[in-house]
XYZ file of C-alpha atoms in Angstrom:
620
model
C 9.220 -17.644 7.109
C 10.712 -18.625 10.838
C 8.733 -18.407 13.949
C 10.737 -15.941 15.868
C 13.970 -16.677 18.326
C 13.456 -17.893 21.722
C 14.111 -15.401 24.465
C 16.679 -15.688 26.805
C 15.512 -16.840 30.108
C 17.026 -16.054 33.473
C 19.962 -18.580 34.196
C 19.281 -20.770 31.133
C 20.647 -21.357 27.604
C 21.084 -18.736 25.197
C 18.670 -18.135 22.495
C 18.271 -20.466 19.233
C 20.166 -19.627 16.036
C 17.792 -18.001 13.560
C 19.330 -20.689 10.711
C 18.062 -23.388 12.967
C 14.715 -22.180 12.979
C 11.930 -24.158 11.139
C 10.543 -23.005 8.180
C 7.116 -22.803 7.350
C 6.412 -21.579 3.676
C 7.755 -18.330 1.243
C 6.860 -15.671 0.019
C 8.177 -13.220 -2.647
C 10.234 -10.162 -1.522
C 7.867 -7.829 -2.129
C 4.941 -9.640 -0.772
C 7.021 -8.480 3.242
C 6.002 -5.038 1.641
C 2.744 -5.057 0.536
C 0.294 -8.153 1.162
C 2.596 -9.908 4.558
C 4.142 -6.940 6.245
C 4.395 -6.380 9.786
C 1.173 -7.342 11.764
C -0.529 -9.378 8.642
C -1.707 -12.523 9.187
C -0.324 -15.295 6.983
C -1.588 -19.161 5.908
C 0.591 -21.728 5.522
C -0.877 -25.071 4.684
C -2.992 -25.495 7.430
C -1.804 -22.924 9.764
C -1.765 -19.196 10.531
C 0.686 -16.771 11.644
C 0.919 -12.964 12.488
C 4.176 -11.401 10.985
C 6.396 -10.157 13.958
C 7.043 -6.203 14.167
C 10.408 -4.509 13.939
C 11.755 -4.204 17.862
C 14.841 -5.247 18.191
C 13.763 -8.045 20.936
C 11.029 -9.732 18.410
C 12.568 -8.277 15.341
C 10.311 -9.305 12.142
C 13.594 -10.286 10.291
C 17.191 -9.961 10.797
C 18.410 -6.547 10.179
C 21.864 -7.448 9.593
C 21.375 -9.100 6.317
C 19.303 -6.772 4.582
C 20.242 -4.166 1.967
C 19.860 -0.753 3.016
C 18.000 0.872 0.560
C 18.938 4.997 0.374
C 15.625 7.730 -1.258
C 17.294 11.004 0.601
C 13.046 12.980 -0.342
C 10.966 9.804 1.012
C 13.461 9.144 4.111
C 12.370 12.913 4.731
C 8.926 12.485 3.687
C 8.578 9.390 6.798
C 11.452 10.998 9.335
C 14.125 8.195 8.979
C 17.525 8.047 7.879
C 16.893 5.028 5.219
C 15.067 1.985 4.565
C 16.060 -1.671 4.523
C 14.763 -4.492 1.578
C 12.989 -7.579 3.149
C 14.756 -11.215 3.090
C 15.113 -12.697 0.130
C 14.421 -16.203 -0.872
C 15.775 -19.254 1.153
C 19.413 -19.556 -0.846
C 20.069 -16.208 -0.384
C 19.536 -15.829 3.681
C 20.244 -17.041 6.170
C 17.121 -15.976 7.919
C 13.579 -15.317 7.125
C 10.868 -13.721 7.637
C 9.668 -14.118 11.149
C 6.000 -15.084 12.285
C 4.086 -15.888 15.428
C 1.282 -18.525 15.774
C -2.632 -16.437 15.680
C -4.662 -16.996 16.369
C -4.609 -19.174 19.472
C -7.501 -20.232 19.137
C -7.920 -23.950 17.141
C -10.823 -26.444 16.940
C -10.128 -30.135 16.147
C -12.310 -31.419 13.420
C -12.354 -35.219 14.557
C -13.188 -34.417 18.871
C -14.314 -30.533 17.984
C -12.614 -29.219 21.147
C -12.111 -25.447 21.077
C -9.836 -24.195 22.954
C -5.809 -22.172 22.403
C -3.071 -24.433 20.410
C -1.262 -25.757 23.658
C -3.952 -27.087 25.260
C -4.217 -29.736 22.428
C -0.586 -31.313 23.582
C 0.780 -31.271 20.218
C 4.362 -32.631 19.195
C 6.896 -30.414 18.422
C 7.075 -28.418 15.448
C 3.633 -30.056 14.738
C 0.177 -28.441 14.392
C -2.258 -31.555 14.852
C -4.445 -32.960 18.355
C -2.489 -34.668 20.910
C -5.509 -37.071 21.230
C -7.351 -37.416 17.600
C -3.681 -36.891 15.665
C -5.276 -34.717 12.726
C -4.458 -31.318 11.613
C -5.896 -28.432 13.993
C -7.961 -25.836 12.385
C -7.103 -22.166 13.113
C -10.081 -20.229 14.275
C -11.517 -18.873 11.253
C -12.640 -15.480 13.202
C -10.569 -12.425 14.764
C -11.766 -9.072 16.146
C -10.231 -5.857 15.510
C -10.145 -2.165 16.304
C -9.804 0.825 14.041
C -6.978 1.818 16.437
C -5.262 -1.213 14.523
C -5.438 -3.930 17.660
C -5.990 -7.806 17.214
C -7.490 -9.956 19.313
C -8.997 -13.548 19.544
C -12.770 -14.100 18.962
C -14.438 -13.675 22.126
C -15.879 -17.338 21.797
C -16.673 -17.624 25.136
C -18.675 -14.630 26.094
C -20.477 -15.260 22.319
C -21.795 -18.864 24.229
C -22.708 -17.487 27.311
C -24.528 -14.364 26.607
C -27.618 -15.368 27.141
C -26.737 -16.403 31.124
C -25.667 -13.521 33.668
C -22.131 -12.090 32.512
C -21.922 -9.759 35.596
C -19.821 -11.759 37.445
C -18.995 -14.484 35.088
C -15.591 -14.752 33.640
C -13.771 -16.537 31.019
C -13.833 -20.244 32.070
C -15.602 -19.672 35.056
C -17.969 -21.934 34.098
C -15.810 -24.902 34.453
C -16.580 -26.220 30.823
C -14.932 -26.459 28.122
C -16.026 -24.856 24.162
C -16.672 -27.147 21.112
C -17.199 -26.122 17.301
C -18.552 -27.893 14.976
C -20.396 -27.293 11.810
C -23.838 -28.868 10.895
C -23.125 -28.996 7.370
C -26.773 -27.682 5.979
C -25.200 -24.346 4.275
C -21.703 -22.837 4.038
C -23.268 -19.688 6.173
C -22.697 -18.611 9.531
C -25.815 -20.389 10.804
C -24.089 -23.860 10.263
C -21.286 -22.914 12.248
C -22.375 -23.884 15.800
C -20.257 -23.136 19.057
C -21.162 -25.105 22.947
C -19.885 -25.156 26.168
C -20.152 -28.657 28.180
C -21.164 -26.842 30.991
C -24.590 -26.493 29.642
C -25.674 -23.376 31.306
C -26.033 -22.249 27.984
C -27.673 -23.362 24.727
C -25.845 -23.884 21.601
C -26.063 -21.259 19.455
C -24.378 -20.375 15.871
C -22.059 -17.434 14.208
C -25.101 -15.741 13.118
C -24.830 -12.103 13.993
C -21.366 -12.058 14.828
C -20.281 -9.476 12.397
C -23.200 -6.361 12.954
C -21.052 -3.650 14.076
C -22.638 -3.924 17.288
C -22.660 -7.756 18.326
C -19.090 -7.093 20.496
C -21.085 -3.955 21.911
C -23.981 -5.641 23.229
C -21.249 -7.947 25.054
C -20.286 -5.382 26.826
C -16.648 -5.986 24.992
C -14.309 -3.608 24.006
C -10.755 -3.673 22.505
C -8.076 -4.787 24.964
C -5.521 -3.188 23.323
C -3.760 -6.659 22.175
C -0.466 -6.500 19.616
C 0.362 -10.168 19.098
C 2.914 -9.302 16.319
C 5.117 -7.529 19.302
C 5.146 -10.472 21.536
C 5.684 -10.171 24.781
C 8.171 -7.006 24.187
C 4.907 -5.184 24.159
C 2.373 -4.912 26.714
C -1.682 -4.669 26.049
C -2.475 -0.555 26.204
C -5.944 0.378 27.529
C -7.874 1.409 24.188
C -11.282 1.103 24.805
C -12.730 0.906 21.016
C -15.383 -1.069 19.758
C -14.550 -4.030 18.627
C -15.518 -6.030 15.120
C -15.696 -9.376 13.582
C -13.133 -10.259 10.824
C -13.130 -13.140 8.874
C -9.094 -14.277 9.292
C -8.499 -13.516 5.726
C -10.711 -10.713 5.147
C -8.442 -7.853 3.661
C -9.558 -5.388 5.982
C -7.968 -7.157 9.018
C -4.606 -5.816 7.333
C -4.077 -3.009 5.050
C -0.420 -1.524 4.095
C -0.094 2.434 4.295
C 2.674 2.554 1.441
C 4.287 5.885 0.265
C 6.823 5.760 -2.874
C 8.713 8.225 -4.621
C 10.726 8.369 -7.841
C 14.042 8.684 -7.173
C 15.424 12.583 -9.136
C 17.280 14.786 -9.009
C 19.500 16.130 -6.596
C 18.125 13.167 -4.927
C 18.288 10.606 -7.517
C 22.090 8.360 -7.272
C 20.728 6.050 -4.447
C 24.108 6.262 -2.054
C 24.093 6.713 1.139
C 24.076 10.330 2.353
C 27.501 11.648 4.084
C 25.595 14.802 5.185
C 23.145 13.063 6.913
C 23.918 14.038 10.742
C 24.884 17.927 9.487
C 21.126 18.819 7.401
C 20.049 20.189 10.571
C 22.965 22.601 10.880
C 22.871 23.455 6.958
C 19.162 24.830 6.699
C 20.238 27.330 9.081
C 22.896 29.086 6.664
C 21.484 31.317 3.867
C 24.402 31.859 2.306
C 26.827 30.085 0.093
C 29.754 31.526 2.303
C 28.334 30.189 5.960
C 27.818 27.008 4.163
C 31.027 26.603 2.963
C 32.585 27.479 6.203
C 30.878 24.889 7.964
C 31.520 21.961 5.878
C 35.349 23.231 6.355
C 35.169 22.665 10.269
C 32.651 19.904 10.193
C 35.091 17.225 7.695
C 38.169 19.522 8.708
C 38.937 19.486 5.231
C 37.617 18.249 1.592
C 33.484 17.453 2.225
C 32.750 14.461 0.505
C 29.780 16.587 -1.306
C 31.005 19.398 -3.886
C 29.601 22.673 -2.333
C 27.615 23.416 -5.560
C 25.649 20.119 -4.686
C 25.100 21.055 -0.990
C 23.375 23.780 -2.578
C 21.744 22.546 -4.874
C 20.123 19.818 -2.316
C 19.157 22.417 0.152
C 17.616 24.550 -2.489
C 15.091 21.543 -3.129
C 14.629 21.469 0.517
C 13.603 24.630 0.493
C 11.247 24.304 -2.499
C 9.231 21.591 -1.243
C 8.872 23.437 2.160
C 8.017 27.245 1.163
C 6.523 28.601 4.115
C 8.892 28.468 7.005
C 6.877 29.933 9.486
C 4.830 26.713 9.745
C 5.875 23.642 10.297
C 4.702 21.726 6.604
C 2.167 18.889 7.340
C 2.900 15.134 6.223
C 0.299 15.426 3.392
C 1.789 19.170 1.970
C 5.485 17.785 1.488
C 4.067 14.692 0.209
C 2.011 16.617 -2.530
C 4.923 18.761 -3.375
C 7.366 15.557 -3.771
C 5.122 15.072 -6.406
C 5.183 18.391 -7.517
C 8.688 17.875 -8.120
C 8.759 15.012 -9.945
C 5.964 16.546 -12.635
C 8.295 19.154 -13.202
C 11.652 17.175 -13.704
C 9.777 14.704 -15.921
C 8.591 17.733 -18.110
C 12.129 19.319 -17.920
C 13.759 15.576 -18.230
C 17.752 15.076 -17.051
C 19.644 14.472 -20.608
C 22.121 11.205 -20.180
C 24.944 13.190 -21.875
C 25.430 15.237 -19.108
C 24.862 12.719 -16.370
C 27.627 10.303 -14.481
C 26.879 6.822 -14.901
C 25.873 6.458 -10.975
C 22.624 8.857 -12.087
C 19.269 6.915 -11.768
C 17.152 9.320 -13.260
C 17.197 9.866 -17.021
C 14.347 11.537 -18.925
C 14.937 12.738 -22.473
C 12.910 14.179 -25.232
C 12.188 11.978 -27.958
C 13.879 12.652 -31.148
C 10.915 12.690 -33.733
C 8.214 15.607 -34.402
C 5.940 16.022 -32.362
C 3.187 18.204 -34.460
C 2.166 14.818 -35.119
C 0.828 14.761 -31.611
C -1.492 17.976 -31.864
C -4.476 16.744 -33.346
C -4.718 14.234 -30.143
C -4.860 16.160 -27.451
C -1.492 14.732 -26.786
C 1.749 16.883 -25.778
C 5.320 16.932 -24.194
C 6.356 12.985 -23.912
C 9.490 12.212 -22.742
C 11.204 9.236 -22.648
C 12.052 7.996 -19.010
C 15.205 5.935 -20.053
C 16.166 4.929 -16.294
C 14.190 5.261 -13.671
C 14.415 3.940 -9.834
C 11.333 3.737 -7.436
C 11.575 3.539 -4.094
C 8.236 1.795 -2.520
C 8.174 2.049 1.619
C 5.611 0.201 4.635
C 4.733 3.459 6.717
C 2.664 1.869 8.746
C -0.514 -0.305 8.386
C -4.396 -0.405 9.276
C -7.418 -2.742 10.376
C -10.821 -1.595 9.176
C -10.494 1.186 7.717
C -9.347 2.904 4.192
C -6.499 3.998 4.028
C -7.804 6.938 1.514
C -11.005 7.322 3.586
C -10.327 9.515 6.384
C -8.489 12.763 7.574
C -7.227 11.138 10.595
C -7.317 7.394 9.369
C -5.342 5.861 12.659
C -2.310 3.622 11.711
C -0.767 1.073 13.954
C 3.240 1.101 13.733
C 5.620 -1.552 12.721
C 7.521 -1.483 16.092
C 7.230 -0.294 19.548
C 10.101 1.668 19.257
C 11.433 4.577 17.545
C 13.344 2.956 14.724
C 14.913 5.160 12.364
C 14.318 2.853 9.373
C 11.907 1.154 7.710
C 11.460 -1.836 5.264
C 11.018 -0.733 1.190
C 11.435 -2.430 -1.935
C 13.032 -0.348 -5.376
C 12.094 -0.897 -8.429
C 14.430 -0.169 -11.393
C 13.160 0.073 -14.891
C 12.000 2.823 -17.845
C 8.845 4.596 -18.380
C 6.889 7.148 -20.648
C 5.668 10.717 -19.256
C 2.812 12.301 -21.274
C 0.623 15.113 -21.088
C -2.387 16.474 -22.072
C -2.850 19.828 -24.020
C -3.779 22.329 -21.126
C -5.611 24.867 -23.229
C -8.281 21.719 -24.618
C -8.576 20.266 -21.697
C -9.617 23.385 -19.533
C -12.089 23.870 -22.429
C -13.611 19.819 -21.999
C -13.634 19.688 -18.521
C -16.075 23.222 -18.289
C -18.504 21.427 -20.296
C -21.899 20.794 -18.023
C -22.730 17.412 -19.456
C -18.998 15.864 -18.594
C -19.004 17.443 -15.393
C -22.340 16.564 -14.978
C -21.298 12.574 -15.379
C -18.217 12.800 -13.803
C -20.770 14.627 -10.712
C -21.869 11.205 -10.371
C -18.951 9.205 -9.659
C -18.314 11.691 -6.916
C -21.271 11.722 -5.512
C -20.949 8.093 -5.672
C -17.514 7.645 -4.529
C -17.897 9.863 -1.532
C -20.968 7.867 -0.448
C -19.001 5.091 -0.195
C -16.090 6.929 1.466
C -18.881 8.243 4.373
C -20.288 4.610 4.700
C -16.942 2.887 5.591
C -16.065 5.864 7.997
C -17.666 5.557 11.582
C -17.826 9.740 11.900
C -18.760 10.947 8.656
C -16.736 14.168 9.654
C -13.544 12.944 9.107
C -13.746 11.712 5.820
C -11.797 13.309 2.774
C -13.343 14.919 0.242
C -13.381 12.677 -3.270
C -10.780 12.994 -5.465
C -12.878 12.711 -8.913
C -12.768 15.395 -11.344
C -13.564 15.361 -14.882
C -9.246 15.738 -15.348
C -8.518 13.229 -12.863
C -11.066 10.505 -14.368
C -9.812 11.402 -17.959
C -6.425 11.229 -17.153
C -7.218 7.755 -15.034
C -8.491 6.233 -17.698
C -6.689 7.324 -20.537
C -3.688 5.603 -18.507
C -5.507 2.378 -18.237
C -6.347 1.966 -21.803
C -2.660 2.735 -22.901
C -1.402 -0.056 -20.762
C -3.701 -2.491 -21.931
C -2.507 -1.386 -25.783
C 1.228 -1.051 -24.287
C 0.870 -4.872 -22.771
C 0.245 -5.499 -26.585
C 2.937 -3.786 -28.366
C 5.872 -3.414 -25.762
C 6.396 -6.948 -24.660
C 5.880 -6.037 -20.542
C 2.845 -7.919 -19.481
C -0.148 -5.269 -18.389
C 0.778 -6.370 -14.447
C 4.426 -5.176 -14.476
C 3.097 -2.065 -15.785
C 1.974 1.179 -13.150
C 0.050 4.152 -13.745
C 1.814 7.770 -11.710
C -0.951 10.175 -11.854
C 0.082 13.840 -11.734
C -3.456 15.425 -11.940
C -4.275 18.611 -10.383
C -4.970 22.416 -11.080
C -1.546 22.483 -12.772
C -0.537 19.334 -13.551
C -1.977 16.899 -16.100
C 0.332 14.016 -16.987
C 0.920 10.431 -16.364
C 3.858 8.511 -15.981
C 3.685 5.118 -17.066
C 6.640 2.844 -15.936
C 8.035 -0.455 -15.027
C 6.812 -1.633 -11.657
C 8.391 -5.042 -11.172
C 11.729 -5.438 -9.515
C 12.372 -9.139 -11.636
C 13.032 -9.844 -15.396
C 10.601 -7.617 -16.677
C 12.556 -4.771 -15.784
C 14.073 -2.515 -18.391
C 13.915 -4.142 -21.589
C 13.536 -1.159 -23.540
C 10.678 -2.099 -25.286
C 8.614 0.717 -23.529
C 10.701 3.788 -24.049
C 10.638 3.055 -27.929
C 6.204 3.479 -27.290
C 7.091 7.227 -26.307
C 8.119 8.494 -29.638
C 6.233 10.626 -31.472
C 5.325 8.380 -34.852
C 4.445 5.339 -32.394
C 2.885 7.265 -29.601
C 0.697 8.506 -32.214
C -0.520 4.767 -34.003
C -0.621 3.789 -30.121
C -2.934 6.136 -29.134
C -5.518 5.709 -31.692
C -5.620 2.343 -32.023
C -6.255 2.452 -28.037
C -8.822 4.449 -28.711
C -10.580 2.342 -31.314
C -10.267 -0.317 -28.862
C -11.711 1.535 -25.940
C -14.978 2.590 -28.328
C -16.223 -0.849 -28.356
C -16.107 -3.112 -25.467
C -17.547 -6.985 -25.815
C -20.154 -6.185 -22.842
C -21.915 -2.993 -24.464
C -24.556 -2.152 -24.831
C -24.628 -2.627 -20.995
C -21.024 -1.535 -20.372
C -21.448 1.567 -22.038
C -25.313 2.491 -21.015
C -24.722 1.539 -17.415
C -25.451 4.248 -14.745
C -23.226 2.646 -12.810
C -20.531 0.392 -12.181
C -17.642 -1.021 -10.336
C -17.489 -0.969 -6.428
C -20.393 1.070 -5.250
C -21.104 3.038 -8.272
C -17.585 4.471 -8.396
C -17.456 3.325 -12.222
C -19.319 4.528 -15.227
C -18.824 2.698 -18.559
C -15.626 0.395 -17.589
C -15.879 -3.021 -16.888
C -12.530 -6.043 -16.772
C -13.606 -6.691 -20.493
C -12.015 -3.183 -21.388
C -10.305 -0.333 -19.557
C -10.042 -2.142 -15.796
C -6.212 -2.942 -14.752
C -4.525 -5.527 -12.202
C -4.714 -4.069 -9.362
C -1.438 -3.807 -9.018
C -1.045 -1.721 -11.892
C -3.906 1.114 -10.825
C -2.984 3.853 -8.111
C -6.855 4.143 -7.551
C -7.884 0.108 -6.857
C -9.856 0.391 -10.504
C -12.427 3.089 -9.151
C -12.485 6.400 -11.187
C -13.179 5.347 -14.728
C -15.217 6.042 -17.141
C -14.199 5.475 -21.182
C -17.170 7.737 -22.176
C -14.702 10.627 -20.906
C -12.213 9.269 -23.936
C -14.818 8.222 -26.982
C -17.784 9.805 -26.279
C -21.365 7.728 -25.841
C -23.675 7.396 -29.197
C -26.298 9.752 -27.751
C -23.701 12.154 -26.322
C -20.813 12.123 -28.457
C -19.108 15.331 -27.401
C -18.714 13.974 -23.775
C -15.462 12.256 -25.216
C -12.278 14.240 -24.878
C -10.701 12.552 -27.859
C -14.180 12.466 -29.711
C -13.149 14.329 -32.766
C -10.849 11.518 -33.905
C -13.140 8.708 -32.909
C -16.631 9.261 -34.682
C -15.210 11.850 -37.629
C-alpha cells in the first residue's frame, strides 16, 4: 500500500512517481475487494489509513496496470462496460494500493497530547512525537453516518459539554486536549479525555456510543469523505451521527454482487458490440439485425450473427416486461434464474471451443441410486469462472437489512468500471426432489420451527434498522434453511474427501418457488483452484456414500444434548440446532454469514423425528 501522489501545485514541481512512493504493509488481492476496498480503514503496525476512492485525481490504484476483467450479465447488472482486478503483490507492480492517513487525530502515550498528526512535528515518513520520539497512537474512535460519511471523533465538544457550546467553537478555548488512560479496567470509563484550559472537568468515553450521545451535542454529520481527498468537497448531510470503534466492522461493509460466468456470456473477452447494444435491442428481426452490423463494421462483424442473436435473446429473457424499466434487484434475481437453469441443462465440453468457461456435464453413472435420498439431477461443473465485483460499500448498516440500505460510491465520478476479482475453478450442482420436498416443507411442525428463525431473524433485521419500515422481509423458509444447511454439511464432508480445504469451498443457493439446488464450487483464485478432486464428489456412486455419511455426521454433534435441544442459537436466535462443532462454515464459505441453520431440518430431533427431511435414512 502507497499513500497517494502529491498534487501538482501551481508553478511548482510535478507530482512524485507512484514507484517512489513509500510502502507501508500488503495485503492479498482479494482483500482490495472485500475486507480493504475503497473507503476502509486499514492498520499497519502502528498506524491507520483510509483506502483512497477511484477519481482519477486521488485514484485508489493505478488503472493502467490492472487487468481488465470482462462478465458481459454483471457489467449490465452494475451499468459499466467492465471491471478491473486490484494490484497485485509488490514484484508484480509497480504501484500499490493507495491510502490516506485517518484518522487525524493521534495521542502520544509518553506527553498524552491529543491533537491531528502534524501538530506533533514528526520526521518524514515517520509516525512518532516530535518531542517524546515514541510511536503516536491513532485515535481509537470515528463517527459515522448511515449515508456512509466519516468523520473524526468530536473530542472536543465530548470535553466541553458540560460548559456553554452556544458560542463556543473548536479551540476556542485556547487549550489544548490530552488522553490518557487510568489503567483500572479495559472499559470506556478508564479512558479519560482533558482540556488544559480547565473550564471543563475531565471526564471519560463512557456514553460515547448510545445512539444519541452525538445528538445531545447538538452534532450532526458534516458530510466528510476522507478517502476522496481534497478532489471532493464535504456535502451538507445532516444525519445523526454514531460512535465506531476504528476497527469495528460496521464502520466498513462491501456491497459485492457476483455472477457465474455462462452462456452466451461465458468466454470472458472483451465485447466488440459493446458501443452498438443500444442500437441492437431495437431490431426484432434477424434481417434488421443483420443489416445493421453490415453498415456498422462495413463488412464481416467480428460476432457471427447467430451469436448476436443468441445474446440479445438472453437480454430479452432476463428483462420480460418492456414496458417497465426492470429494477436492480429483478435482473439481479433473474441472472440467477439463468444460471439455475443452465446448470440443470449443463453446456457439454464436446461441443464447446476451448475459449468456453462454462462447462457443466451430466455425470456418467446411474442415478436411481440417488432416489431414495431425496437427491436428484447433479451435474458436474467441470470449469467454471466467477466474477466477484465492489458495487459500492456501507457504514452502519446491513447490507441485507433494508429496502433502501444507502451506499456510499467508490468515486466521485461516473466511472464506467469497477474493481472485481474472478475466480476460476470446478463445482457440483445438486438438487432436491421437488415432489418430496413440497410434501416436507407443508408439514406444521417444520414450518412451525423454521417460524422461529424468522421471527427471530427479522427481529434482528428491525433492531439494526433505524425505521422499521424499510426493512426486508426475512428470507427463511423451511426450503431455504434445508437447502442452507444441507450445503454446509456437504462441505464440511467434501473438505474431508476432496482435498480443497472447507474455506476455499462456497455455497450458491438457488432456493425459491421454483428452484431448489445448490452449487457448490471453488472460491479461491490461488492453488486450490481446479484440482479436480471435487467434480469426481458429483457422481452418482460417491455422491451417494457422501451424502450419508454427512448425514451420520450431522446426527450427532460433540455439544448435544445442548446443540440439538437449544431454542436458540447463533447471532440473535437466527440458529436452531447448529453450532462451529458441526454444520457452521468459514465465513467465507456461507452466502448467509452462518445464520439460517438448523440440522434438525436434515436428521430429525429424538422427540420429533419426522421434522428431518432425510429422516427415513437416518433413524430406519
Amino acid at each position: 500500500m502507497t499513500p497517494p501522489r502529491t498534487r501538482r501545485r501551481a508553478g511548482g514541481q510535478g507530482a512524485t512517481p507512484a514507484h517512489n512512493l513509500p510502502r507501508r504493509g500488503t495485503i492479498r488481492r482479494a482483500q482490495a475487494i472485500t475486507t480493504y476496498g475503497v473507503g476502509s480503514l486499514v492498520a499497519v503496525e502502528h498506524e491507520s489509513f483510509v483506502v483512497s476512492g477511484l477519481d482519477e485525481a486521488d485514484r485508489s490504484w493505478n488503472a493502467d496496470e490492472s487487468p481488465r476483467i470482462y462478465e458481459r450479465r454483471l457489467a449490465r447488472l452494475l451499468d459499466v462496460d467492465y471491471f478491473r482486478l486490484p494490484p497485485a503483490s509488490e514484484d508484480t507492480s509497480r504501484d500499490g494500493l493507495r491510502v490516506r492517513r485517518f484518522p487525524l487525530m493521534h495521542s502520544c502515550p509518553e506527553c498524552a497530547e491529543l491533537q491531528p498528526h502534524r501538530l506533533f512535528n514528526p520526521p518524514a515518513g515517520r509516525s512518532v512525537c516530535g518531542t517524546c520520539e515514541v510511536d503516536l497512537v491513532p485515535s481509537r474512535f470515528v463517527v459515522a453516518c448511515e449515508a456512509g460519511h466519516l468523520d473524526e471523533f468530536p473530542y472536543w465538544q465530548w470535553v466541553h459539554r458540560s460548559t456553554d457550546r452556544g458560542s463556543a467553537t473548536v479551540g476556542g478555548c485556547g487549550g489544548r486536549l490530552r488522553l490518557r488512560s487510568s489503567g483500572r479496567t479495559s472499559s470506556l470509563r478508564s479512558i479519560l479525555v482533558s482540556c488544559t484550559c480547565e473550564r471543563a472537568p475531565e471526564v471519560s468515553m463512557e456514553g460515547s456510543f448510545r445512539k444519541s450521545a452525538l445528538k445531545d451535542l447538538r452534532l450532526k454529520c458534516r458530510g466528510t469523505r476522507p478517502w476522496l481527498g481534497t478532489s471532493a468537497p464535504a456535502q451538507e448531510c445532516g444525519l445523526p451521527l454514531r460512535t465506531l470503534q476504528r476497527g469495528s466492522s460496521s464502520v466498513w461493509q462491501p456491497v459485492l454482487k457476483s455472477a457465474l460466468s455462462i452462456p452466451p456470456w461465458s468466454d470472458g473477452r472483451a465485447d466488440p458490440l459493446a458501443e452498438h447494444w443500444d442500437a441492437l435491442r431495437q431490431f426484432e428481426s434477424r434481417e434488421h439485425v443483420a443489416i445493421y452490423l453490415k453498415g456498422a463494421f462495413r463488412g464481416e462483424c467480428p460476432v457471427a450473427l447467430d451469436e448476436v442473436m443468441a445474446l440479445l435473446d438472453a437480454e430479452r429473457e432476463e428483462d420480460p416486461d418492456a414496458e417497465n424499466v426492470p429494477t436492480f434487484d429483478h435482473r439481479y434475481r433473474a441472472l440467477r434464474t439463468k444460471e439455475y437453469e443452465r446448470l440443470r441443462s449443463g453446456n457439454d465440453e464436446s461441443e464447446q471451443s476451448r475459449e468456453e468457461q462454462f462447462v457443466c456435464e451430466t455425470p456418467l453413472g446411474d442415478q436411481a441410486v440417488l432416489g431414495p435420498l431425496g437427491v436428484t439431477g447433479p451435474m458436474l461443473v467441470k470449469k467454471l469462472r466467477e466474477v466477484r465485483a465492489l458495487k459500492a460499500f456501507t457504514r452502519l448498516v446491513d447490507t441485507e437489512s433494508t429496502t433502501d440500505t444507502k451506499e456510499m460510491l467508490l468515486s466521485e465520478s461516473a466511472l464506467r468500471w469497477l474493481p472485481a476479482m474472478e475466480v476460476h475453478g470446478e463445482g457440483v450442482f445438486l438438487r432436491l426432489d421437488e415432489d418430496r420436498l413440497s410434501t416436507w416443507e407443508k408439514a406444521p411442525a417444520v414450518a412451525a420451527r423454521v417460524e422461529r428463525m424468522r421471527t427471530a431473524h427479522q427481529r434482528m433485521l428491525e433492531e439494526r434498522a433505524d425505521d422499521p419500515s424499510r426493512v426486508v422481509p426475512s428470507p427463511a423458509t423451511p426450503r431455504m434453511v434445508l437447502l442452507h444447511t444441507v450445503a454446509h454439511v456437504l462441505i464440511n464432508e467434501w473438505s474431508l474427501e476432496s482435498g480443497y480445504p472447507a474455506a476455499s469451498l462456497r455455497e450458491r443457493l438457488y432456493a425459491a418457488d421454483d428452484m431448489a439446488g445448490m452449487l457448490i464450487y471453488t472460491a479461491t483464485s490461488d492453488s486450490a483452484g481446479s484440482l479436480g478432486g471435487l467434480v469426481a464428489q458429483g457422481e452418482p456412486d460417491v455422491l451417494d456414500r457422501t451424502v450419508r455419511s454427512a448425514l451420520r455426521r450431522a446426527e450427532w454433534c460433540s455439544s448435544d444434548p445442548l446443540c440439538m435441544e437449544a431454542d436458540a442459537s447463533g447471532l440473535s436466535g437466527t440458529n436452531l440446532a447448529a453450532c462451529h462443532a458441526c454444520v457452521m462454515l468459514p465465513e467465507t464459505s456461507c452466502e448467509q454469514n452462518n445464520i439460517l441453520l438448523d440440522r434438525s431440518l436434515l436428521v430429525g430431533t429424538p422427540d420429533e423425528p419426522s421434522l428431518g427431511f432425510f429422516a427415513p435414512l437416518t433413524r430406519g
